[in-house]
Amino acid sequence: MKISAVKGMNDILPEQIGTQRPISAWQRLENACRVRFDLYGYREVRTPVVEETRLFARSIGESTDIVGKEMYTFSDRKGKKLLSLRPEGTAGVVRAFVQHSVHTRDPITKWWYGGPMYRYERVQAGRYRQFHQIGAEAIGVAEPAMDAELLVMLDRLLRDDLRISPLKLLVNSLGDRADRTAYVDLLKSYLKKHLDSLCEDCRRRYEQNPLRALDCKVPDCQPVLDEAPQIGESLSEPARRHFEKVLALLGEMDIELEVRPRLVRGLDYYNRTCFEFVAGGLGAHDTVCAGGRYDDLVGSLGGPRLPAIGFAMGVERLVMLLPEDPNLEPEGPRVFFVYVGEESLETCFRLMEEMRESGVSAEMDFRGGSVKSQMRRADKKGARFAIVIGETEIATRRVSLKELWREKARDEETISFDLLVDSVKKRLLMNG
Ligand code: HAM
């Protein structure tokens, strides 16, 4: 019986993770994040993949698609609690922050996290049911400089460190709760007049979550939505000043951006600044990073009334866009040992271990076979050097180092067993 992975949940095989040395695309992304986040004072936190369902309902919002349609929910063995696989990271991180009273030790908390998230969505390129996010949350600062710092950090990470191109930063302000309520009323009365010209989804959103209609991609809806009242016009004075200051600070840092009055997010906890980084070349699902402020969430989850802002990046989407690093080399062992006969297997085994102990990757194929077939395997593996050991080599305690990468191997010198590791290391240092 063959059992496959669940639809939309993918194995990430080594060749997808990347076939380059010293690190793969996934690791390159993770390392770049670690280094960047460290520069800005973020520390790593790991929270469980499973949380109580009500945590997500309360934070992301009952009427959102995520909570209403997309969560993997089940009761625990005793049937007492409803649990869900996390569809995103913010809710769990804030729960942990509140549960451990972190604010009593640290008035400003900056945490980052990464890992798999789960949403039962329609599976398409760039959209999966298990996907990975790397995100961060900064809790405790209401000032616009916090928003600006976070966006500068992301811009540097995505543009300078990861070289994602083309890339656009879209920003908007959703105002505060009261601004939003006033705006939703305004939007609803406008949409009501045009319901006949809107798609079925928009008509449903009109009832349940009118802001989401602004996000509709159906071409026929666009003329109505283009003319809709804009949230910017409903912002209170403090919210408007906040947004202006964020834009001014980003302008001073020469961060390119576009204000998108129709940008809203699919999660209810946002207020004030919200944003998305959109990349070219991904088709429909081209948002590689998204986030915003959520000043009421910590308080509504039973914590102190602390403002916060955060974001999450879609790892699968970014990995697809990472340009190849020309300095990286193909993956594969540095040295491949080829043996002829039982006695030489033991010698190879010992020398191979010596190589590895000194930091040089080495492999051999214990199944043996002809020298020709072992050499073919060395090639296929992408090895840099091959070393053949047979009776003569054992008798003289000398071997020759065969270059497999370069067109014309230089004269093959023979090297004594004792100097082999050092010679290989020297050759690797001299010409890469
Ligand atoms: P989100 O916009 O739902 O925000 O997701 C953030 C990113 O995760 C998206 O921009 C996308 O790159 C990736 N993503 C989402 N769903 C999928 C999927 N089905 N398949 C592949 N990638 C996906 C959040 O999750 C918020 N927690 C972000 C945040 C943190 N806001 C404040 N703090």
CSV table of C-alpha atoms and ligand atoms in Angstrom, one decimal:
chain,number,residue,atom,x,y,z
A,1,MET,CA,0.0,0.0,0.0
A,2,LYS,CA,1.4,3.4,-1.0
A,3,ILE,CA,0.4,6.3,1.1
A,4,SER,CA,1.0,9.9,-0.2
A,5,ALA,CA,1.4,13.2,1.7
A,6,VAL,CA,-1.8,15.1,2.3
A,7,LYS,CA,-2.8,17.4,-0.6
A,8,GLY,CA,-1.2,20.8,-0.3
A,9,MET,CA,1.3,19.6,2.3
A,10,ASN,CA,4.6,19.1,0.6
A,11,ASP,CA,7.8,17.2,1.3
A,12,ILE,CA,10.7,19.5,0.9
A,13,LEU,CA,13.3,17.3,-0.7
A,14,PRO,CA,17.0,18.1,-0.5
A,15,GLU,CA,17.0,19.1,-4.2
A,16,GLN,CA,14.3,21.6,-3.5
A,17,ILE,CA,15.9,22.9,-0.4
A,18,GLY,CA,18.8,23.7,-2.7
A,19,THR,CA,21.8,22.0,-4.2
A,20,GLN,CA,24.5,24.4,-3.4
A,21,ARG,CA,27.3,24.6,-1.0
A,22,PRO,CA,28.0,25.8,1.6
A,23,ILE,CA,24.3,26.4,2.2
A,24,SER,CA,21.0,25.8,0.5
A,25,ALA,CA,18.3,28.3,-0.5
A,26,TRP,CA,16.2,27.5,2.5
A,27,GLN,CA,19.2,27.8,4.9
A,28,ARG,CA,20.4,31.0,3.1
A,29,LEU,CA,17.0,32.6,3.7
A,30,GLU,CA,16.9,31.4,7.3
A,31,ASN,CA,20.5,32.6,8.0
A,32,ALA,CA,19.9,36.0,6.4
A,33,CYS,CA,16.8,36.5,8.6
A,34,ARG,CA,18.7,35.5,11.8
A,35,VAL,CA,21.5,37.9,11.0
A,36,ARG,CA,19.1,40.8,10.2
A,37,PHE,CA,16.8,40.2,13.1
A,38,ASP,CA,19.8,40.1,15.5
A,39,LEU,CA,21.0,43.5,14.2
A,40,TYR,CA,17.6,44.9,15.2
A,41,GLY,CA,17.3,43.2,18.6
A,42,TYR,CA,14.9,40.4,17.8
A,43,ARG,CA,15.2,37.1,19.7
A,44,GLU,CA,13.9,33.8,18.6
A,45,VAL,CA,10.8,32.3,20.2
A,46,ARG,CA,9.2,28.9,19.5
A,47,THR,CA,5.6,28.3,20.2
A,48,PRO,CA,3.5,25.1,19.7
A,49,VAL,CA,1.9,24.2,16.4
A,50,VAL,CA,-1.4,23.4,18.1
A,51,GLU,CA,-3.3,25.9,20.1
A,52,GLU,CA,-6.9,26.2,21.4
A,53,THR,CA,-9.2,27.1,18.6
A,54,ARG,CA,-10.7,30.0,20.6
A,55,LEU,CA,-7.3,31.7,20.6
A,56,PHE,CA,-7.5,32.0,16.8
A,57,ALA,CA,-11.2,32.9,16.7
A,58,ARG,CA,-10.6,35.7,19.2
A,59,SER,CA,-7.5,37.2,17.6
A,60,ILE,CA,-7.8,36.6,13.8
A,61,GLY,CA,-11.6,37.1,14.0
A,62,GLU,CA,-14.7,34.8,13.7
A,63,SER,CA,-15.8,36.3,10.4
A,64,THR,CA,-12.5,35.9,8.6
A,65,ASP,CA,-11.9,33.3,5.9
A,66,ILE,CA,-9.0,31.8,8.0
A,67,VAL,CA,-11.1,31.1,11.0
A,68,GLY,CA,-14.4,30.5,9.2
A,69,LYS,CA,-13.2,28.1,6.5
A,70,GLU,CA,-9.5,27.3,6.6
A,71,MET,CA,-8.5,26.0,10.0
A,72,TYR,CA,-7.7,22.3,10.8
A,73,THR,CA,-9.8,21.9,13.9
A,74,PHE,CA,-10.3,18.8,16.1
A,75,SER,CA,-11.1,17.9,19.6
A,76,ASP,CA,-8.5,16.5,21.9
A,77,ARG,CA,-8.7,12.8,23.0
A,78,LYS,CA,-11.0,13.5,25.9
A,79,GLY,CA,-13.2,15.7,23.7
A,80,LYS,CA,-13.1,18.5,26.1
A,81,LYS,CA,-11.2,21.1,24.1
A,82,LEU,CA,-11.3,22.2,20.6
A,83,LEU,CA,-7.8,22.5,19.2
A,84,SER,CA,-6.5,23.9,15.8
A,85,LEU,CA,-3.3,23.7,13.9
A,86,ARG,CA,-2.0,27.2,13.8
A,87,PRO,CA,-2.9,29.1,10.6
A,88,GLU,CA,-0.4,31.9,11.5
A,89,GLY,CA,2.1,32.8,14.2
A,90,THR,CA,1.0,36.0,15.8
A,91,ALA,CA,-1.8,34.6,18.0
A,92,GLY,CA,0.4,32.0,19.6
A,93,VAL,CA,3.3,34.4,20.1
A,94,VAL,CA,1.0,36.9,21.8
A,95,ARG,CA,-0.6,34.1,23.9
A,96,ALA,CA,2.9,33.1,25.0
A,97,PHE,CA,3.8,36.8,25.8
A,98,VAL,CA,0.8,37.1,28.0
A,99,GLN,CA,1.0,33.7,29.6
A,100,HIS,CA,4.6,34.3,30.7
A,101,SER,CA,4.0,37.9,31.8
A,102,VAL,CA,7.0,38.9,29.6
A,103,HIS,CA,6.2,42.6,29.9
A,104,THR,CA,7.1,42.6,33.6
A,105,ARG,CA,10.7,41.7,32.6
A,106,ASP,CA,11.0,43.6,29.4
A,107,PRO,CA,9.0,46.7,28.5
A,108,ILE,CA,9.8,46.3,24.8
A,109,THR,CA,9.7,42.7,23.5
A,110,LYS,CA,11.0,41.9,20.0
A,111,TRP,CA,10.6,38.3,19.1
A,112,TRP,CA,10.9,36.4,15.8
A,113,TYR,CA,9.8,32.9,14.9
A,114,GLY,CA,9.6,30.4,12.0
A,115,GLY,CA,7.8,27.2,11.2
A,116,PRO,CA,5.0,25.5,9.5
A,117,MET,CA,1.5,27.0,9.4
A,118,TYR,CA,-1.8,25.3,8.2
A,119,ARG,CA,-4.7,26.6,6.2
A,120,TYR,CA,-7.2,24.6,4.3
A,121,GLU,CA,-7.0,26.8,1.1
A,122,ARG,CA,-7.5,26.1,-2.5
A,123,VAL,CA,-4.1,24.7,-3.5
A,124,GLN,CA,-2.3,26.6,-6.3
A,125,ALA,CA,1.3,27.6,-7.2
A,126,GLY,CA,2.5,29.6,-4.2
A,127,ARG,CA,-0.5,28.6,-2.0
A,128,TYR,CA,-0.3,25.4,0.1
A,129,ARG,CA,-2.1,23.9,3.0
A,130,GLN,CA,1.1,23.5,5.0
A,131,PHE,CA,3.4,26.4,4.4
A,132,HIS,CA,6.2,28.0,6.3
A,133,GLN,CA,6.4,31.5,7.7
A,134,ILE,CA,9.2,33.5,9.3
A,135,GLY,CA,7.8,36.4,11.2
A,136,ALA,CA,8.5,38.8,14.0
A,137,GLU,CA,6.5,40.8,16.5
A,138,ALA,CA,7.5,43.9,18.4
A,139,ILE,CA,5.3,44.5,21.5
A,140,GLY,CA,5.3,47.6,23.6
A,141,VAL,CA,5.9,50.6,21.3
A,142,ALA,CA,3.2,52.8,19.8
A,143,GLU,CA,5.4,55.3,18.2
A,144,PRO,CA,5.6,55.6,14.4
A,145,ALA,CA,9.4,55.1,14.5
A,146,MET,CA,8.7,51.4,15.5
A,147,ASP,CA,6.7,50.9,12.3
A,148,ALA,CA,9.4,52.6,10.3
A,149,GLU,CA,12.2,50.6,11.8
A,150,LEU,CA,10.4,47.3,11.1
A,151,LEU,CA,9.8,48.3,7.5
A,152,VAL,CA,13.4,49.5,7.0
A,153,MET,CA,14.6,46.1,8.4
A,154,LEU,CA,12.3,44.2,6.0
A,155,ASP,CA,13.3,46.3,3.0
A,156,ARG,CA,17.0,45.7,3.7
A,157,LEU,CA,16.4,42.0,4.3
A,158,LEU,CA,14.4,41.4,1.2
A,159,ARG,CA,16.2,43.8,-1.2
A,160,ASP,CA,19.8,43.9,0.0
A,161,ASP,CA,20.3,40.6,1.7
A,162,LEU,CA,18.1,38.3,-0.4
A,163,ARG,CA,18.1,40.3,-3.6
A,164,ILE,CA,14.4,39.8,-4.3
A,165,SER,CA,13.6,41.7,-7.5
A,166,PRO,CA,11.3,43.2,-8.6
A,167,LEU,CA,9.8,44.0,-5.2
A,168,LYS,CA,7.2,46.6,-4.2
A,169,LEU,CA,6.3,47.8,-0.7
A,170,LEU,CA,2.6,48.7,-0.4
A,171,VAL,CA,1.4,50.5,2.7
A,172,ASN,CA,-1.9,51.8,4.1
A,173,SER,CA,-3.4,52.9,7.4
A,174,LEU,CA,-6.5,51.3,8.7
A,175,GLY,CA,-7.0,53.9,11.4
A,176,ASP,CA,-8.1,53.0,14.9
A,177,ARG,CA,-11.1,50.8,15.9
A,178,ALA,CA,-13.5,53.8,15.9
A,179,ASP,CA,-12.2,55.0,12.5
A,180,ARG,CA,-12.7,51.5,11.1
A,181,THR,CA,-16.2,51.2,12.4
A,182,ALA,CA,-17.1,54.5,10.9
A,183,TYR,CA,-15.5,53.6,7.7
A,184,VAL,CA,-17.1,50.2,7.5
A,185,ASP,CA,-20.6,51.9,7.8
A,186,LEU,CA,-19.6,54.3,5.0
A,187,LEU,CA,-18.4,51.5,2.8
A,188,LYS,CA,-21.4,49.3,3.5
A,189,SER,CA,-23.8,52.0,2.5
A,190,TYR,CA,-21.8,52.6,-0.7
A,191,LEU,CA,-21.6,48.9,-1.6
A,192,LYS,CA,-25.3,48.5,-0.9
A,193,LYS,CA,-26.1,50.8,-3.8
A,194,HIS,CA,-23.9,48.8,-6.1
A,195,LEU,CA,-24.6,45.2,-5.1
A,196,ASP,CA,-26.0,44.3,-8.5
A,197,SER,CA,-22.6,45.1,-10.1
A,198,LEU,CA,-20.6,43.0,-7.6
A,199,CYS,CA,-19.6,39.3,-7.7
A,200,GLU,CA,-21.1,36.8,-5.4
A,201,ASP,CA,-18.1,36.8,-3.1
A,202,CYS,CA,-18.3,40.5,-2.7
A,203,ARG,CA,-22.0,40.3,-1.9
A,204,ARG,CA,-21.2,37.8,0.8
A,205,ARG,CA,-18.4,40.0,2.1
A,206,TYR,CA,-20.8,42.9,2.1
A,207,GLU,CA,-22.7,41.0,4.8
A,208,GLN,CA,-19.9,39.5,6.7
A,209,ASN,CA,-16.7,41.5,6.3
A,210,PRO,CA,-17.1,44.4,4.0
A,211,LEU,CA,-13.5,45.5,4.1
A,212,ARG,CA,-12.5,42.3,2.4
A,213,ALA,CA,-14.5,43.4,-0.7
A,214,LEU,CA,-11.8,46.0,-1.4
A,215,ASP,CA,-9.4,43.1,-1.9
A,216,CYS,CA,-11.5,41.5,-4.7
A,217,LYS,CA,-9.6,40.7,-7.8
A,218,VAL,CA,-12.6,40.1,-10.1
A,219,PRO,CA,-12.3,42.5,-13.0
A,220,ASP,CA,-16.0,43.3,-13.2
A,221,CYS,CA,-16.0,44.5,-9.6
A,222,GLN,CA,-13.1,47.0,-10.1
A,223,PRO,CA,-15.0,50.0,-11.4
A,224,VAL,CA,-17.3,50.0,-8.3
A,225,LEU,CA,-14.4,49.4,-5.9
A,226,ASP,CA,-12.3,52.1,-7.5
A,227,GLU,CA,-14.9,54.6,-6.7
A,228,ALA,CA,-15.5,53.4,-3.2
A,229,PRO,CA,-14.9,55.8,-0.3
A,230,GLN,CA,-11.3,55.4,1.0
A,231,ILE,CA,-10.3,54.6,4.5
A,232,GLY,CA,-7.8,57.4,4.5
A,233,GLU,CA,-10.6,59.9,4.5
A,234,SER,CA,-12.0,58.4,7.7
A,235,LEU,CA,-8.8,58.5,9.8
A,236,SER,CA,-8.9,60.3,13.1
A,237,GLU,CA,-6.3,63.1,13.6
A,238,PRO,CA,-3.9,61.0,15.7
A,239,ALA,CA,-4.1,58.0,13.3
A,240,ARG,CA,-3.5,60.4,10.3
A,241,ARG,CA,-0.5,62.0,12.1
A,242,HIS,CA,0.9,58.6,12.9
A,243,PHE,CA,0.8,57.4,9.3
A,244,GLU,CA,2.3,60.6,8.0
A,245,LYS,CA,5.2,60.3,10.4
A,246,VAL,CA,5.8,56.7,9.3
A,247,LEU,CA,5.9,57.8,5.7
A,248,ALA,CA,8.2,60.7,6.5
A,249,LEU,CA,10.7,58.5,8.4
A,250,LEU,CA,10.7,55.9,5.5
A,251,GLY,CA,11.2,58.8,3.1
A,252,GLU,CA,14.2,59.9,5.0
A,253,MET,CA,15.7,56.4,4.7
A,254,ASP,CA,15.0,56.4,1.0
A,255,ILE,CA,12.6,53.5,1.2
A,256,GLU,CA,10.5,53.2,-1.9
A,257,LEU,CA,6.9,52.5,-1.3
A,258,GLU,CA,3.4,53.0,-2.7
A,259,VAL,CA,0.5,54.1,-0.5
A,260,ARG,CA,-2.5,51.8,-1.5
A,261,PRO,CA,-5.7,53.2,-0.1
A,262,ARG,CA,-7.5,49.9,-0.8
A,263,LEU,CA,-5.0,47.7,1.0
A,264,VAL,CA,-6.7,45.8,3.7
A,265,ARG,CA,-5.7,42.6,5.4
A,266,GLY,CA,-7.5,39.2,5.9
A,267,LEU,CA,-7.1,39.2,9.7
A,268,ASP,CA,-9.2,41.3,12.0
A,269,TYR,CA,-6.6,42.3,14.6
A,270,TYR,CA,-5.0,45.1,12.5
A,271,ASN,CA,-5.2,48.8,13.1
A,272,ARG,CA,-3.2,51.8,11.8
A,273,THR,CA,-0.2,50.8,9.6
A,274,CYS,CA,-0.6,47.8,7.4
A,275,PHE,CA,1.7,46.7,4.6
A,276,GLU,CA,2.6,44.1,2.0
A,277,PHE,CA,5.7,43.3,0.1
A,278,VAL,CA,4.8,42.1,-3.4
A,279,ALA,CA,7.3,40.4,-5.7
A,280,GLY,CA,7.1,39.9,-9.4
A,281,GLY,CA,7.3,36.5,-11.1
A,282,LEU,CA,5.0,34.6,-8.8
A,283,GLY,CA,1.7,34.9,-10.5
A,284,ALA,CA,-1.5,35.4,-8.4
A,285,HIS,CA,0.1,34.8,-5.0
A,286,ASP,CA,2.8,37.3,-5.1
A,287,THR,CA,2.7,38.7,-1.6
A,288,VAL,CA,5.9,37.5,0.0
A,289,CYS,CA,5.6,39.4,3.3
A,290,ALA,CA,2.7,41.1,5.1
A,291,GLY,CA,1.9,42.6,8.4
A,292,GLY,CA,0.9,45.6,10.4
A,293,ARG,CA,0.0,47.1,13.7
A,294,TYR,CA,-2.3,45.4,16.2
A,295,ASP,CA,-2.5,47.7,19.2
A,296,ASP,CA,-5.6,46.0,20.8
A,297,LEU,CA,-4.7,42.3,20.5
A,298,VAL,CA,-2.5,41.9,23.6
A,299,GLY,CA,-5.1,43.5,25.8
A,300,SER,CA,-7.9,41.5,24.2
A,301,LEU,CA,-6.1,38.2,24.9
A,302,GLY,CA,-6.0,39.1,28.6
A,303,GLY,CA,-2.6,40.8,28.7
A,304,PRO,CA,-1.7,44.4,29.5
A,305,ARG,CA,-2.9,47.0,27.0
A,306,LEU,CA,0.3,47.1,24.9
A,307,PRO,CA,0.6,48.2,21.3
A,308,ALA,CA,2.3,46.0,18.9
A,309,ILE,CA,3.3,45.5,15.3
A,310,GLY,CA,4.6,42.5,13.3
A,311,PHE,CA,4.9,40.7,10.0
A,312,ALA,CA,5.2,37.3,8.4
A,313,MET,CA,7.0,36.2,5.3
A,314,GLY,CA,6.0,33.2,3.1
A,315,VAL,CA,9.1,31.0,3.0
A,316,GLU,CA,8.1,28.9,0.0
A,317,ARG,CA,7.4,32.0,-2.1
A,318,LEU,CA,10.7,33.6,-1.2
A,319,VAL,CA,12.7,30.5,-1.8
A,320,MET,CA,11.3,30.4,-5.4
A,321,LEU,CA,12.5,33.9,-6.0
A,322,LEU,CA,16.0,33.7,-4.4
A,323,PRO,CA,18.6,34.3,-7.1
A,324,GLU,CA,21.4,31.9,-7.4
A,325,ASP,CA,24.5,33.0,-5.6
A,326,PRO,CA,27.4,32.9,-8.0
A,327,ASN,CA,29.8,32.3,-5.2
A,328,LEU,CA,28.2,29.0,-4.3
A,329,GLU,CA,29.4,25.7,-5.5
A,330,PRO,CA,27.5,22.6,-6.5
A,331,GLU,CA,26.7,20.3,-3.6
A,332,GLY,CA,28.6,17.1,-3.4
A,333,PRO,CA,31.5,15.6,-1.4
A,334,ARG,CA,35.0,17.2,-1.8
A,335,VAL,CA,36.6,13.8,-2.1
A,336,PHE,CA,35.3,10.5,-3.4
A,337,PHE,CA,37.3,7.3,-2.5
A,338,VAL,CA,37.3,4.5,-5.0
A,339,TYR,CA,38.4,1.1,-3.7
A,340,VAL,CA,39.6,-2.1,-5.3
A,341,GLY,CA,39.4,-5.2,-3.0
A,342,GLU,CA,38.7,-5.8,0.6
A,343,GLU,CA,42.0,-4.5,2.0
A,344,SER,CA,41.7,-1.2,0.2
A,345,LEU,CA,38.1,-0.8,1.5
A,346,GLU,CA,39.6,-0.7,5.0
A,347,THR,CA,42.3,1.9,4.0
A,348,CYS,CA,39.7,4.0,2.2
A,349,PHE,CA,37.4,3.8,5.2
A,350,ARG,CA,40.2,5.1,7.5
A,351,LEU,CA,41.4,7.8,5.2
A,352,MET,CA,37.8,9.0,4.5
A,353,GLU,CA,37.2,9.4,8.3
A,354,GLU,CA,40.5,11.3,8.6
A,355,MET,CA,39.2,13.7,5.8
A,356,ARG,CA,35.9,14.3,7.6
A,357,GLU,CA,37.6,14.8,11.0
A,358,SER,CA,39.6,17.6,9.4
A,359,GLY,CA,36.5,19.2,7.9
A,360,VAL,CA,36.7,17.9,4.4
A,361,SER,CA,33.6,16.2,3.2
A,362,ALA,CA,34.2,12.7,1.8
A,363,GLU,CA,32.3,9.8,0.6
A,364,MET,CA,32.7,6.3,-1.0
A,365,ASP,CA,30.4,3.7,-2.3
A,366,PHE,CA,30.7,0.6,-0.1
A,367,ARG,CA,29.0,-1.5,-2.7
A,368,GLY,CA,32.2,-1.4,-4.8
A,369,GLY,CA,32.1,-2.5,-8.4
A,370,SER,CA,34.6,-1.7,-11.2
A,371,VAL,CA,36.8,1.4,-10.9
A,372,LYS,CA,35.0,2.8,-13.9
A,373,SER,CA,31.6,2.5,-12.3
A,374,GLN,CA,32.8,4.0,-9.0
A,375,MET,CA,34.3,6.9,-10.9
A,376,ARG,CA,31.0,7.4,-12.6
A,377,ARG,CA,29.3,7.7,-9.2
A,378,ALA,CA,31.9,10.2,-8.0
A,379,ASP,CA,31.1,12.3,-11.0
A,380,LYS,CA,27.4,12.0,-10.5
A,381,LYS,CA,27.7,13.0,-6.9
A,382,GLY,CA,29.5,16.2,-8.0
A,383,ALA,CA,32.7,15.3,-6.1
A,384,ARG,CA,35.7,17.6,-6.6
A,385,PHE,CA,38.5,15.0,-6.3
A,386,ALA,CA,38.6,11.2,-6.7
A,387,ILE,CA,41.2,9.0,-5.0
A,388,VAL,CA,41.6,5.4,-6.2
A,389,ILE,CA,43.2,3.0,-3.8
A,390,GLY,CA,44.3,-0.5,-5.0
A,391,GLU,CA,47.1,-2.9,-4.3
A,392,THR,CA,49.9,-0.5,-5.6
A,393,GLU,CA,48.7,2.4,-3.6
A,394,ILE,CA,48.6,0.3,-0.4
A,395,ALA,CA,52.1,-1.1,-1.1
A,396,THR,CA,53.6,2.3,-1.8
A,397,ARG,CA,51.4,4.2,0.7
A,398,ARG,CA,51.0,6.8,-2.0
A,399,VAL,CA,47.9,7.9,-4.0
A,400,SER,CA,47.1,10.3,-6.8
A,401,LEU,CA,44.5,13.0,-6.5
A,402,LYS,CA,42.3,13.2,-9.6
A,403,GLU,CA,40.6,16.5,-10.4
A,404,LEU,CA,37.0,15.9,-11.5
A,405,TRP,CA,35.8,19.4,-12.0
A,406,ARG,CA,38.4,21.1,-14.2
A,407,GLU,CA,38.8,20.3,-17.9
A,408,LYS,CA,42.5,19.6,-17.9
A,409,ALA,CA,43.8,18.1,-14.7
A,410,ARG,CA,47.3,19.3,-13.9
A,411,ASP,CA,50.0,16.7,-13.7
A,412,GLU,CA,48.8,14.2,-11.2
A,413,GLU,CA,51.4,14.2,-8.4
A,414,THR,CA,51.3,11.3,-6.0
A,415,ILE,CA,50.9,12.1,-2.4
A,416,SER,CA,51.8,10.0,0.6
A,417,PHE,CA,49.0,8.8,2.9
A,418,ASP,CA,50.3,10.9,5.7
A,419,LEU,CA,50.2,14.1,3.7
A,420,LEU,CA,46.9,13.4,1.9
A,421,VAL,CA,44.5,15.5,4.1
A,422,ASP,CA,46.9,18.5,4.1
A,423,SER,CA,47.3,18.3,0.4
A,424,VAL,CA,43.6,18.2,-0.3
A,425,LYS,CA,43.0,21.1,2.0
A,426,LYS,CA,45.8,23.1,0.3
A,427,ARG,CA,44.4,22.4,-3.1
A,428,LEU,CA,40.9,23.5,-2.0
A,429,LEU,CA,42.3,26.7,-0.5
A,430,MET,CA,44.4,27.5,-3.6
A,431,ASN,CA,41.7,27.1,-6.2
A,432,GLY,CA,38.4,26.9,-4.6
B,1,HAM,P1,-0.8,36.7,6.3
B,1,HAM,O1,-0.9,37.8,5.3
B,1,HAM,O2,-2.0,35.8,6.5
B,1,HAM,O3,-0.3,37.3,7.7
B,1,HAM,O4,0.4,35.7,5.9
B,1,HAM,C1,1.7,36.2,5.7
B,1,HAM,C2,2.4,35.6,4.5
B,1,HAM,O5,2.4,34.2,4.6
B,1,HAM,C3,1.7,35.9,3.2
B,1,HAM,O6,2.1,37.1,2.7
B,1,HAM,C4,2.3,34.7,2.3
B,1,HAM,O7,3.6,35.1,1.8
B,1,HAM,C5,2.4,33.6,3.3
B,1,HAM,N1,1.2,32.7,3.2
B,1,HAM,C6,0.0,32.9,3.7
B,1,HAM,N2,-0.8,31.8,3.4
B,1,HAM,C7,-0.1,31.0,2.6
B,1,HAM,C8,-0.3,29.8,1.9
B,1,HAM,N3,-1.5,29.1,2.0
B,1,HAM,N4,0.6,29.2,1.2
B,1,HAM,C9,1.9,29.8,1.1
B,1,HAM,N5,2.2,30.9,1.7
B,1,HAM,C10,1.2,31.6,2.5
B,1,HAM,C11,-0.1,36.6,8.8
B,1,HAM,O8,-0.1,35.4,8.9
B,1,HAM,C12,0.1,37.5,10.0
B,1,HAM,N6,0.3,36.7,11.2
B,1,HAM,C13,1.3,38.4,9.8
B,1,HAM,C14,1.6,39.3,11.0
B,1,HAM,C15,2.5,39.1,11.9
B,1,HAM,N7,1.0,40.4,11.2
B,1,HAM,C16,1.4,40.9,12.4
B,1,HAM,N8,2.3,40.1,12.8
